[in-house]
Amino acid sequence: MILRTGLLLCILALVACDKIPGKPKPEDRWKPHSEITDFAKLFEQNCQGCHGMGSVVAASMPLDNPTFLAILPREELLRLISEGIPSKAMPGFSAAAGGPLTKDQIKILVDNIVSKKPAPTGNLLPTYAATVPGDATRGATIFANACASCHGADGNGGDKAGSVINPAYLDLVSDQYLRSIVIAGRPDLGCPDFANRIPGQAMTEADIADVTAWLITHRRDDYGQPIVPTAPTNP
């Protein structure tokens, strides 16, 4: 009898433990990073520090920028998150790249980011990747017309915005990132996209390629010398 009573009391105590004041709810309890499946938490822990979101402004391209989302292929977003960009500020987040996320977690990020892609409007958008070669000489003229009012005549910064040719900045970003910024702008920082820099005159594919080429010419090596792009060679 005493044994039964003791056993019953133990069972009741274990049941009551789940109702202890201050005990976290199941959804609030700690779980390994690999088991997190909530998009908001995954984004906050892995992406928001660089990319911001909504009213949170950060250093890199916001992943809710409508123009950027409109041109960004899903497969490219998946690749960027998984593999990162070698030698640039974007790390790879997949386990294969040494990152902390599983394939399922990366898919959750991609699916939710892509879900914010705006509906097609019928307006002709530039392509994500360049389809025409850029000319840096023409790019200097286009920059003067479309960008210099904010970034200064030489690109080193003006009254409204900072430098876009600072070597430290250019060392952090890829050529494709520069093209994406020229296309999508940074509305969160007051920088308009390709269609709104010059009222009533959207930048063309050639204009975008030319300005991007001009920006690339300002890359410098560790000794401050211009980095001359090398032509691809056949394997």
Backbone as CSV, one residue per row, in Angstrom:
resi,resn,N_x,N_y,N_z,CA_x,CA_y,CA_z,C_x,C_y,C_z
1,MET,0.827,-1.208,0.000,0.000,0.000,0.000,0.860,1.256,0.000
2,ILE,1.857,1.244,0.868,2.753,2.406,0.943,3.486,2.589,-0.378
3,LEU,3.902,1.449,-0.984,4.610,1.518,-2.272,3.718,2.102,-3.352
4,ARG,2.443,1.651,-3.375,1.499,2.191,-4.376,1.294,3.684,-4.197
5,THR,1.134,4.083,-2.939,0.904,5.507,-2.656,2.105,6.334,-3.096
6,GLY,3.291,5.818,-2.802,4.499,6.548,-3.196,4.607,6.666,-4.701
7,LEU,4.296,5.558,-5.414,4.359,5.573,-6.868,3.354,6.557,-7.456
8,LEU,2.150,6.584,-6.864,1.113,7.509,-7.334,1.542,8.949,-7.135
9,LEU,2.148,9.225,-5.990,2.624,10.594,-5.717,3.708,11.007,-6.706
10,CYS,4.579,10.059,-7.048,5.634,10.374,-8.022,5.039,10.719,-9.384
11,ILE,4.019,9.934,-9.785,3.371,10.197,-11.081,2.703,11.560,-11.076
12,LEU,2.000,11.855,-10.007,1.332,13.157,-9.907,2.346,14.289,-9.924
13,ALA,3.496,14.067,-9.275,4.524,15.111,-9.239,5.077,15.358,-10.637
14,LEU,5.302,14.268,-11.401,5.816,14.421,-12.755,4.834,15.159,-13.649
15,VAL,3.549,14.839,-13.492,2.521,15.538,-14.271,2.489,17.010,-13.898
16,ALA,2.582,17.285,-12.608,2.515,18.672,-12.141,3.716,19.483,-12.587
17,CYS,4.864,18.802,-12.851,6.074,19.506,-13.260,5.859,20.306,-14.540
18,ASP,4.962,19.800,-15.370,4.735,20.485,-16.642,3.962,21.770,-16.460
19,LYS,3.490,22.051,-15.266,2.716,23.262,-15.012,3.421,24.181,-14.018
20,ILE,4.723,23.969,-13.829,5.477,24.813,-12.900,5.485,26.244,-13.427
21,PRO,5.194,27.231,-12.600,5.235,28.638,-13.031,6.621,28.994,-13.576
22,GLY,6.642,29.671,-14.703,7.903,30.086,-15.300,8.514,29.084,-16.253
23,LYS,7.962,27.878,-16.312,8.502,26.890,-17.233,8.159,27.288,-18.669
24,PRO,9.147,27.279,-19.589,8.866,27.708,-20.962,7.880,26.796,-21.660
25,LYS,7.089,27.387,-22.537,6.173,26.613,-23.353,6.976,25.782,-24.357
26,PRO,6.380,24.716,-24.878,7.123,23.874,-25.832,7.728,24.666,-26.982
27,GLU,6.961,25.634,-27.513,7.471,26.398,-28.654,8.599,27.344,-28.262
28,ASP,8.748,27.634,-26.969,9.795,28.546,-26.509,11.041,27.822,-26.006
29,ARG,10.969,26.514,-25.931,12.107,25.769,-25.403,13.245,25.735,-26.418
30,TRP,14.463,25.643,-25.900,15.642,25.607,-26.762,15.594,24.383,-27.657
31,LYS,16.042,24.578,-28.896,16.169,23.448,-29.802,17.441,23.649,-30.617
32,PRO,18.055,22.591,-31.077,19.261,22.735,-31.900,18.985,23.592,-33.127
33,HIS,19.999,24.321,-33.573,19.831,25.197,-34.724,19.318,24.436,-35.942
34,SER,19.748,23.199,-36.090,19.358,22.405,-37.254,17.878,22.044,-37.264
35,GLU,17.188,22.236,-36.130,15.770,21.885,-36.048,14.852,23.104,-36.207
36,ILE,15.415,24.291,-36.364,14.591,25.486,-36.527,13.972,25.485,-37.921
37,THR,12.665,25.621,-37.974,11.961,25.615,-39.262,11.112,26.867,-39.469
38,ASP,11.169,27.786,-38.537,10.405,29.027,-38.654,11.188,30.021,-39.505
39,PHE,10.569,30.488,-40.594,11.277,31.392,-41.511,11.767,32.646,-40.812
40,ALA,10.910,33.277,-40.023,11.294,34.534,-39.387,12.531,34.366,-38.516
41,LYS,12.578,33.250,-37.789,13.732,33.011,-36.911,14.973,32.685,-37.727
42,LEU,14.821,31.880,-38.774,15.957,31.552,-39.627,16.519,32.805,-40.288
43,PHE,15.628,33.664,-40.769,16.077,34.882,-41.439,16.762,35.814,-40.443
44,GLU,16.178,35.961,-39.280,16.751,36.851,-38.273,18.146,36.390,-37.853
45,GLN,18.319,35.095,-37.684,19.584,34.571,-37.187,20.675,34.497,-38.252
46,ASN,20.282,34.383,-39.529,21.284,34.124,-40.564,21.398,35.201,-41.647
47,CYS,20.368,36.006,-41.843,20.341,36.908,-42.996,20.172,38.384,-42.634
48,GLN,19.386,38.645,-41.604,18.953,40.012,-41.326,20.104,40.945,-40.984
49,GLY,21.157,40.420,-40.369,22.273,41.278,-39.992,22.902,41.990,-41.178
50,CYS,22.907,41.353,-42.343,23.484,41.961,-43.549,22.425,42.536,-44.485
51,HIS,21.267,41.856,-44.565,20.280,42.217,-45.583,19.072,42.986,-45.061
52,GLY,18.929,43.095,-43.740,17.774,43.809,-43.226,16.472,43.145,-43.647
53,MET,15.386,43.833,-43.387,14.058,43.374,-43.825,13.047,44.360,-43.281
54,GLY,12.127,44.797,-44.127,11.121,45.745,-43.678,11.761,47.053,-43.226
55,SER,11.514,47.428,-41.981,12.047,48.689,-41.451,13.481,48.563,-40.958
56,VAL,14.030,47.328,-40.952,15.404,47.108,-40.519,16.323,47.334,-41.717
57,VAL,17.144,48.381,-41.662,18.056,48.714,-42.754,19.444,48.183,-42.416
58,ALA,20.063,47.511,-43.368,21.389,46.940,-43.140,22.305,47.296,-44.308
59,ALA,23.502,46.705,-44.301,24.531,47.124,-45.248,24.283,46.650,-46.666
60,SER,23.700,45.460,-46.822,23.596,44.869,-48.148,22.169,44.935,-48.688
61,MET,22.002,44.425,-49.907,20.714,44.486,-50.596,19.587,43.872,-49.762
62,PRO,18.517,44.619,-49.483,17.373,44.023,-48.765,16.734,42.931,-49.615
63,LEU,16.379,41.834,-48.981,15.787,40.730,-49.722,14.280,40.862,-49.852
64,ASP,13.757,42.052,-49.559,12.373,42.365,-49.910,12.310,43.550,-50.875
65,ASN,13.449,43.868,-51.510,13.493,44.905,-52.539,12.705,44.383,-53.739
66,PRO,11.586,45.013,-54.106,10.716,44.433,-55.138,11.371,44.300,-56.505
67,THR,12.189,45.280,-56.903,12.833,45.190,-58.212,13.863,44.070,-58.227
68,PHE,14.617,43.954,-57.146,15.611,42.876,-57.058,14.923,41.513,-57.096
69,LEU,13.845,41.354,-56.347,13.126,40.086,-56.339,12.546,39.774,-57.712
70,ALA,12.125,40.809,-58.429,11.503,40.591,-59.737,12.482,40.036,-60.756
71,ILE,13.774,40.370,-60.616,14.754,39.905,-61.614,15.544,38.685,-61.138
72,LEU,15.492,38.389,-59.835,16.346,37.342,-59.274,15.744,35.956,-59.511
73,PRO,16.405,35.086,-60.272,15.900,33.719,-60.462,15.963,32.931,-59.151
74,ARG,14.969,32.086,-58.945,14.942,31.284,-57.734,16.201,30.428,-57.603
75,GLU,16.630,29.839,-58.714,17.800,28.969,-58.685,19.047,29.731,-58.257
76,GLU,19.133,31.001,-58.659,20.285,31.808,-58.272,20.254,32.147,-56.790
77,LEU,19.073,32.442,-56.265,18.949,32.698,-54.830,19.351,31.462,-54.038
78,LEU,18.902,30.300,-54.485,19.260,29.045,-53.823,20.772,28.837,-53.851
79,ARG,21.388,29.106,-54.991,22.844,28.938,-55.106,23.587,29.915,-54.205
80,LEU,23.152,31.160,-54.176,23.829,32.173,-53.374,23.780,31.841,-51.892
81,ILE,22.611,31.430,-51.417,22.498,31.088,-50.003,23.313,29.839,-49.697
82,SER,23.276,28.870,-50.567,23.972,27.608,-50.326,25.481,27.761,-50.412
83,GLU,25.959,28.393,-51.495,27.392,28.419,-51.774,28.076,29.728,-51.381
84,GLY,27.303,30.816,-51.260,27.920,32.104,-51.015,28.644,32.607,-52.247
85,ILE,29.494,33.640,-52.053,30.300,34.191,-53.145,31.754,34.163,-52.688
86,PRO,32.547,33.286,-53.254,33.938,33.151,-52.818,34.693,34.478,-52.844
87,SER,35.441,34.738,-51.802,36.307,35.910,-51.620,35.535,37.205,-51.402
88,LYS,34.212,37.121,-51.312,33.416,38.307,-51.032,32.751,38.178,-49.666
89,ALA,31.915,39.153,-49.316,31.357,39.188,-47.963,30.193,38.223,-47.756
90,MET,29.757,37.558,-48.821,28.627,36.637,-48.714,29.120,35.216,-48.477
91,PRO,28.904,34.657,-47.268,29.348,33.286,-47.006,28.337,32.267,-47.522
92,GLY,28.763,31.031,-47.652,27.846,29.952,-47.973,27.246,29.393,-46.696
93,PHE,25.943,29.105,-46.713,25.255,28.654,-45.509,24.956,27.158,-45.503
94,SER,25.235,26.474,-46.587,24.986,25.027,-46.611,26.087,24.302,-45.847
95,ALA,25.779,23.081,-45.417,26.780,22.282,-44.717,27.978,22.012,-45.620
96,ALA,27.721,21.840,-46.919,28.806,21.567,-47.859,29.777,22.735,-47.956
97,ALA,29.280,23.946,-47.698,30.125,25.143,-47.750,30.647,25.525,-46.368
98,GLY,30.401,24.656,-45.389,30.849,24.942,-44.033,29.873,25.784,-43.239
99,GLY,28.649,25.932,-43.753,27.651,26.754,-43.088,26.799,25.971,-42.102
100,PRO,25.864,26.671,-41.429,25.087,26.045,-40.358,23.724,25.498,-40.766
101,LEU,23.322,25.650,-42.040,21.946,25.329,-42.411,21.831,24.012,-43.171
102,THR,20.720,23.335,-42.944,20.407,22.122,-43.693,19.767,22.503,-45.031
103,LYS,19.647,21.520,-45.919,18.982,21.774,-47.203,17.535,22.203,-46.995
104,ASP,16.859,21.611,-46.027,15.466,21.965,-45.757,15.365,23.405,-45.249
105,GLN,16.288,23.818,-44.407,16.252,25.193,-43.883,16.513,26.199,-44.997
106,ILE,17.444,25.886,-45.881,17.712,26.781,-47.013,16.490,26.870,-47.911
107,LYS,15.821,25.748,-48.113,14.601,25.762,-48.930,13.528,26.637,-48.282
108,ILE,13.411,26.586,-46.970,12.442,27.438,-46.270,12.767,28.906,-46.517
109,LEU,14.034,29.275,-46.423,14.433,30.664,-46.685,14.096,31.056,-48.119
110,VAL,14.487,30.220,-49.063,14.263,30.539,-50.474,12.775,30.652,-50.778
111,ASP,11.990,29.681,-50.338,10.553,29.684,-50.636,9.870,30.931,-50.094
112,ASN,10.241,31.336,-48.885,9.589,32.499,-48.281,10.054,33.813,-48.896
113,ILE,11.320,33.903,-49.247,11.805,35.117,-49.900,11.174,35.260,-51.281
114,VAL,11.143,34.156,-52.037,10.560,34.185,-53.382,9.067,34.483,-53.330
115,SER,8.406,34.091,-52.249,6.966,34.343,-52.133,6.646,35.836,-52.104
116,LYS,7.642,36.664,-51.821,7.437,38.112,-51.791,7.660,38.742,-53.158
117,LYS,8.003,37.910,-54.151,8.241,38.425,-55.504,6.980,39.103,-56.022
118,PRO,7.104,40.344,-56.510,5.905,41.051,-56.979,5.330,40.423,-58.242
119,ALA,4.046,40.608,-58.427,3.390,40.087,-59.623,3.893,40.849,-60.853
120,PRO,4.007,40.175,-61.994,4.447,40.859,-63.222,3.547,42.041,-63.545
121,THR,4.164,43.119,-63.982,3.401,44.339,-64.277,3.290,44.611,-65.769
122,GLY,4.014,43.867,-66.577,4.016,44.136,-68.008,5.159,45.033,-68.418
123,ASN,5.810,45.687,-67.427,6.963,46.521,-67.746,8.168,45.637,-68.054
124,LEU,8.962,46.046,-69.028,10.128,45.287,-69.423,11.234,45.491,-68.394
125,LEU,11.641,44.420,-67.746,12.686,44.492,-66.726,14.028,44.079,-67.309
126,PRO,15.112,44.634,-66.790,16.433,44.141,-67.200,16.603,42.700,-66.742
127,THR,17.534,42.007,-67.355,17.846,40.660,-66.918,18.755,40.712,-65.694
128,TYR,18.706,39.647,-64.901,19.569,39.588,-63.715,21.036,39.615,-64.138
129,ALA,21.427,38.731,-65.037,22.795,38.693,-65.539,22.897,39.523,-66.811
130,ALA,24.071,40.065,-67.063,24.268,40.914,-68.233,24.100,40.119,-69.520
131,THR,23.467,40.739,-70.488,23.304,40.110,-71.805,24.080,40.859,-72.880
132,VAL,24.607,42.036,-72.529,25.410,42.820,-73.472,26.684,43.247,-72.748
133,PRO,27.798,43.383,-73.456,29.040,43.821,-72.808,28.949,45.293,-72.420
134,GLY,29.612,45.635,-71.335,29.591,47.025,-70.891,30.781,47.808,-71.400
135,ASP,30.580,49.102,-71.571,31.644,50.001,-72.005,31.862,51.033,-70.908
136,ALA,33.019,51.013,-70.272,33.276,51.885,-69.131,33.304,53.359,-69.518
137,THR,33.750,53.659,-70.727,33.806,55.061,-71.158,32.398,55.629,-71.270
138,ARG,31.497,54.868,-71.903,30.104,55.315,-71.954,29.502,55.321,-70.548
139,GLY,29.927,54.362,-69.741,29.408,54.288,-68.381,29.678,55.534,-67.566
140,ALA,30.825,56.170,-67.781,31.149,57.395,-67.046,30.145,58.501,-67.367
141,THR,29.749,58.587,-68.628,28.775,59.604,-69.036,27.398,59.300,-68.459
142,ILE,27.008,58.047,-68.496,25.698,57.659,-67.958,25.665,57.868,-66.454
143,PHE,26.768,57.541,-65.777,26.842,57.777,-64.331,26.648,59.261,-64.030
144,ALA,27.277,60.122,-64.826,27.152,61.562,-64.604,25.701,62.014,-64.722
145,ASN,24.957,61.409,-65.619,23.567,61.808,-65.834,22.601,61.184,-64.830
146,ALA,22.875,59.940,-64.423,21.892,59.195,-63.635,22.233,59.069,-62.155
147,CYS,23.509,59.217,-61.802,23.916,58.881,-60.434,24.693,59.974,-59.710
148,ALA,25.348,60.842,-60.461,26.273,61.804,-59.853,25.586,62.806,-58.934
149,SER,24.305,63.080,-59.156,23.615,64.066,-58.318,23.597,63.636,-56.857
150,CYS,23.679,62.340,-56.608,23.722,61.830,-55.227,25.128,61.388,-54.816
151,HIS,25.825,60.698,-55.735,27.096,60.076,-55.378,28.315,60.909,-55.746
152,GLY,28.113,62.130,-56.255,29.234,62.985,-56.619,29.676,62.764,-58.046
153,ALA,30.275,63.771,-58.633,30.661,63.715,-60.038,31.641,62.590,-60.322
154,ASP,32.534,62.297,-59.356,33.518,61.240,-59.581,33.157,59.925,-58.899
155,GLY,31.972,59.901,-58.256,31.535,58.686,-57.583,32.027,58.534,-56.162
156,ASN,32.790,59.539,-55.682,33.370,59.441,-54.343,32.461,59.960,-53.242
157,GLY,31.215,60.208,-53.584,30.267,60.651,-52.564,29.867,62.097,-52.749
158,GLY,28.622,62.387,-52.389,28.107,63.752,-52.491,27.318,64.113,-51.261
159,ASP,26.464,65.125,-51.393,25.674,65.594,-50.244,24.604,64.578,-49.844
160,LYS,24.151,63.748,-50.788,23.027,62.853,-50.515,23.431,61.401,-50.277
161,ALA,24.575,60.990,-50.764,24.957,59.573,-50.648,26.470,59.431,-50.667
162,GLY,26.949,58.280,-50.229,28.383,58.041,-50.105,29.031,57.546,-51.385
163,SER,30.290,57.186,-51.251,31.082,56.728,-52.385,30.625,55.360,-52.876
164,VAL,30.642,55.192,-54.195,30.367,53.873,-54.781,31.614,53.309,-55.462
165,ILE,32.752,54.016,-55.315,33.990,53.535,-55.944,35.094,53.339,-54.914
166,ASN,34.739,53.415,-53.632,35.730,53.168,-52.592,36.264,51.743,-52.741
167,PRO,37.589,51.561,-52.819,38.146,50.215,-53.030,37.725,49.213,-51.963
168,ALA,37.571,49.662,-50.716,37.159,48.741,-49.655,35.755,48.212,-49.917
169,TYR,34.867,49.087,-50.388,33.513,48.664,-50.731,33.537,47.712,-51.918
170,LEU,34.273,48.079,-52.962,34.306,47.256,-54.163,34.941,45.892,-53.903
171,ASP,35.816,45.813,-52.899,36.435,44.533,-52.569,35.452,43.591,-51.884
172,LEU,34.400,44.146,-51.296,33.425,43.327,-50.574,32.349,42.743,-51.475
173,VAL,32.149,43.337,-52.651,31.008,42.953,-53.489,31.476,42.398,-54.827
174,SER,30.617,41.591,-55.425,30.916,40.994,-56.733,30.474,41.916,-57.863
175,ASP,30.919,41.594,-59.078,30.474,42.351,-60.253,28.957,42.251,-60.400
176,GLN,28.407,41.048,-60.142,26.964,40.865,-60.255,26.223,41.704,-59.236
177,TYR,26.777,41.831,-58.030,26.130,42.669,-57.012,26.073,44.119,-57.490
178,LEU,27.156,44.600,-58.105,27.155,45.971,-58.621,26.059,46.142,-59.675
179,ARG,25.927,45.168,-60.544,24.861,45.234,-61.557,23.486,45.243,-60.885
180,SER,23.317,44.399,-59.863,22.026,44.332,-59.176,21.673,45.654,-58.510
181,ILE,22.675,46.321,-57.937,22.438,47.619,-57.298,22.052,48.666,-58.342
182,VAL,22.742,48.633,-59.496,22.400,49.583,-60.562,20.957,49.368,-61.010
183,ILE,20.530,48.113,-61.079,19.164,47.811,-61.507,18.145,48.137,-60.414
184,ALA,18.358,47.577,-59.224,17.330,47.615,-58.180,17.436,48.812,-57.257
185,GLY,18.595,49.471,-57.226,18.770,50.582,-56.304,18.703,50.134,-54.852
186,ARG,18.589,51.098,-53.970,18.375,50.838,-52.549,17.286,51.789,-52.064
187,PRO,16.019,51.507,-52.405,14.932,52.391,-51.970,14.915,52.617,-50.466
188,ASP,15.401,51.616,-49.711,15.443,51.769,-48.256,16.414,52.858,-47.826
189,LEU,17.355,53.216,-48.712,18.315,54.287,-48.431,18.068,55.515,-49.305
190,GLY,16.960,55.501,-50.033,16.632,56.644,-50.879,17.218,56.574,-52.274
191,CYS,17.799,55.431,-52.652,18.384,55.290,-53.982,17.370,54.633,-54.918
192,PRO,16.924,55.317,-55.966,15.896,54.760,-56.858,16.445,53.649,-57.743
193,ASP,15.534,52.896,-58.350,15.961,51.815,-59.239,16.197,52.349,-60.651
194,PHE,16.505,51.454,-61.571,16.897,51.811,-62.930,15.834,52.635,-63.653
195,ALA,14.555,52.434,-63.291,13.462,53.101,-64.011,13.175,54.493,-63.485
196,ASN,13.767,54.869,-62.359,13.368,56.116,-61.710,14.510,57.072,-61.396
197,ARG,15.726,56.754,-61.848,16.847,57.663,-61.571,16.718,58.948,-62.382
198,ILE,16.304,58.802,-63.629,16.062,59.967,-64.480,14.574,59.991,-64.776
199,PRO,13.843,60.993,-64.320,12.390,61.020,-64.506,11.991,60.788,-65.962
200,GLY,11.121,59.798,-66.152,10.593,59.521,-67.481,11.556,58.833,-68.420
201,GLN,12.710,58.399,-67.921,13.698,57.771,-68.806,14.378,56.619,-68.081
202,ALA,13.876,55.427,-68.290,14.464,54.253,-67.657,15.809,53.926,-68.284
203,MET,16.730,53.439,-67.480,18.022,53.006,-67.999,17.826,51.747,-68.849
204,THR,18.539,51.674,-69.951,18.458,50.514,-70.838,19.431,49.422,-70.370
205,GLU,19.318,48.246,-71.004,20.274,47.170,-70.713,21.705,47.655,-70.939
206,ALA,21.919,48.388,-72.035,23.259,48.889,-72.335,23.719,49.885,-71.270
207,ASP,22.810,50.777,-70.850,23.161,51.754,-69.817,23.614,51.049,-68.537
208,ILE,22.858,50.035,-68.142,23.166,49.300,-66.904,24.511,48.601,-67.021
209,ALA,24.750,47.955,-68.166,26.023,47.266,-68.379,27.186,48.255,-68.385
210,ASP,26.967,49.422,-68.973,28.041,50.418,-69.067,28.395,50.998,-67.696
211,VAL,27.391,51.343,-66.901,27.669,51.883,-65.566,28.351,50.826,-64.701
212,THR,27.893,49.589,-64.812,28.524,48.504,-64.052,29.986,48.358,-64.456
213,ALA,30.258,48.428,-65.747,31.638,48.324,-66.236,32.488,49.472,-65.694
214,TRP,31.914,50.670,-65.637,32.652,51.826,-65.106,32.976,51.637,-63.621
215,LEU,32.023,51.133,-62.872,32.270,50.877,-61.450,33.392,49.844,-61.278
216,ILE,33.383,48.805,-62.087,34.374,47.738,-61.971,35.785,48.257,-62.222
217,THR,35.920,49.269,-63.081,37.265,49.794,-63.375,37.908,50.436,-62.156
218,HIS,37.129,50.693,-61.116,37.687,51.327,-59.914,38.170,50.318,-58.882
219,ARG,38.096,49.037,-59.191,38.653,48.040,-58.282,40.168,48.234,-58.190
220,ARG,40.727,47.999,-56.997,42.157,48.145,-56.781,42.702,46.910,-56.057
221,ASP,43.976,46.582,-56.326,44.581,45.466,-55.616,45.141,45.946,-54.272
222,ASP,45.837,45.078,-53.577,46.350,45.423,-52.248,47.374,46.549,-52.285
223,TYR,47.898,46.830,-53.462,48.905,47.894,-53.595,48.328,49.165,-54.196
224,GLY,46.976,49.179,-54.327,46.333,50.380,-54.848,46.362,50.490,-56.359
225,GLN,46.776,49.428,-57.040,46.841,49.466,-58.500,45.534,48.953,-59.100
226,PRO,45.134,49.501,-60.244,43.893,49.025,-60.890,43.958,47.542,-61.196
227,ILE,42.843,46.864,-60.994,42.757,45.449,-61.328,42.235,45.330,-62.753
228,VAL,43.071,44.840,-63.636,42.678,44.720,-65.029,42.009,43.377,-65.228
229,PRO,40.741,43.351,-65.664,40.062,42.062,-65.883,40.810,41.220,-66.900
230,THR,40.909,39.951,-66.656,41.577,39.046,-67.592,40.538,38.349,-68.449
231,ALA,40.846,38.213,-69.708,39.916,37.541,-70.626,39.865,36.056,-70.295
232,PRO,38.672,35.460,-70.353,38.572,34.014,-70.066,39.348,33.207,-71.094
233,THR,39.940,32.151,-70.644,40.696,31.288,-71.550,39.960,29.961,-71.711
234,ASN,40.119,29.350,-72.876,39.476,28.064,-73.115,40.229,26.980,-72.371
235,PRO,39.501,26.043,-71.725,40.168,24.970,-70.985,40.912,24.019,-71.922
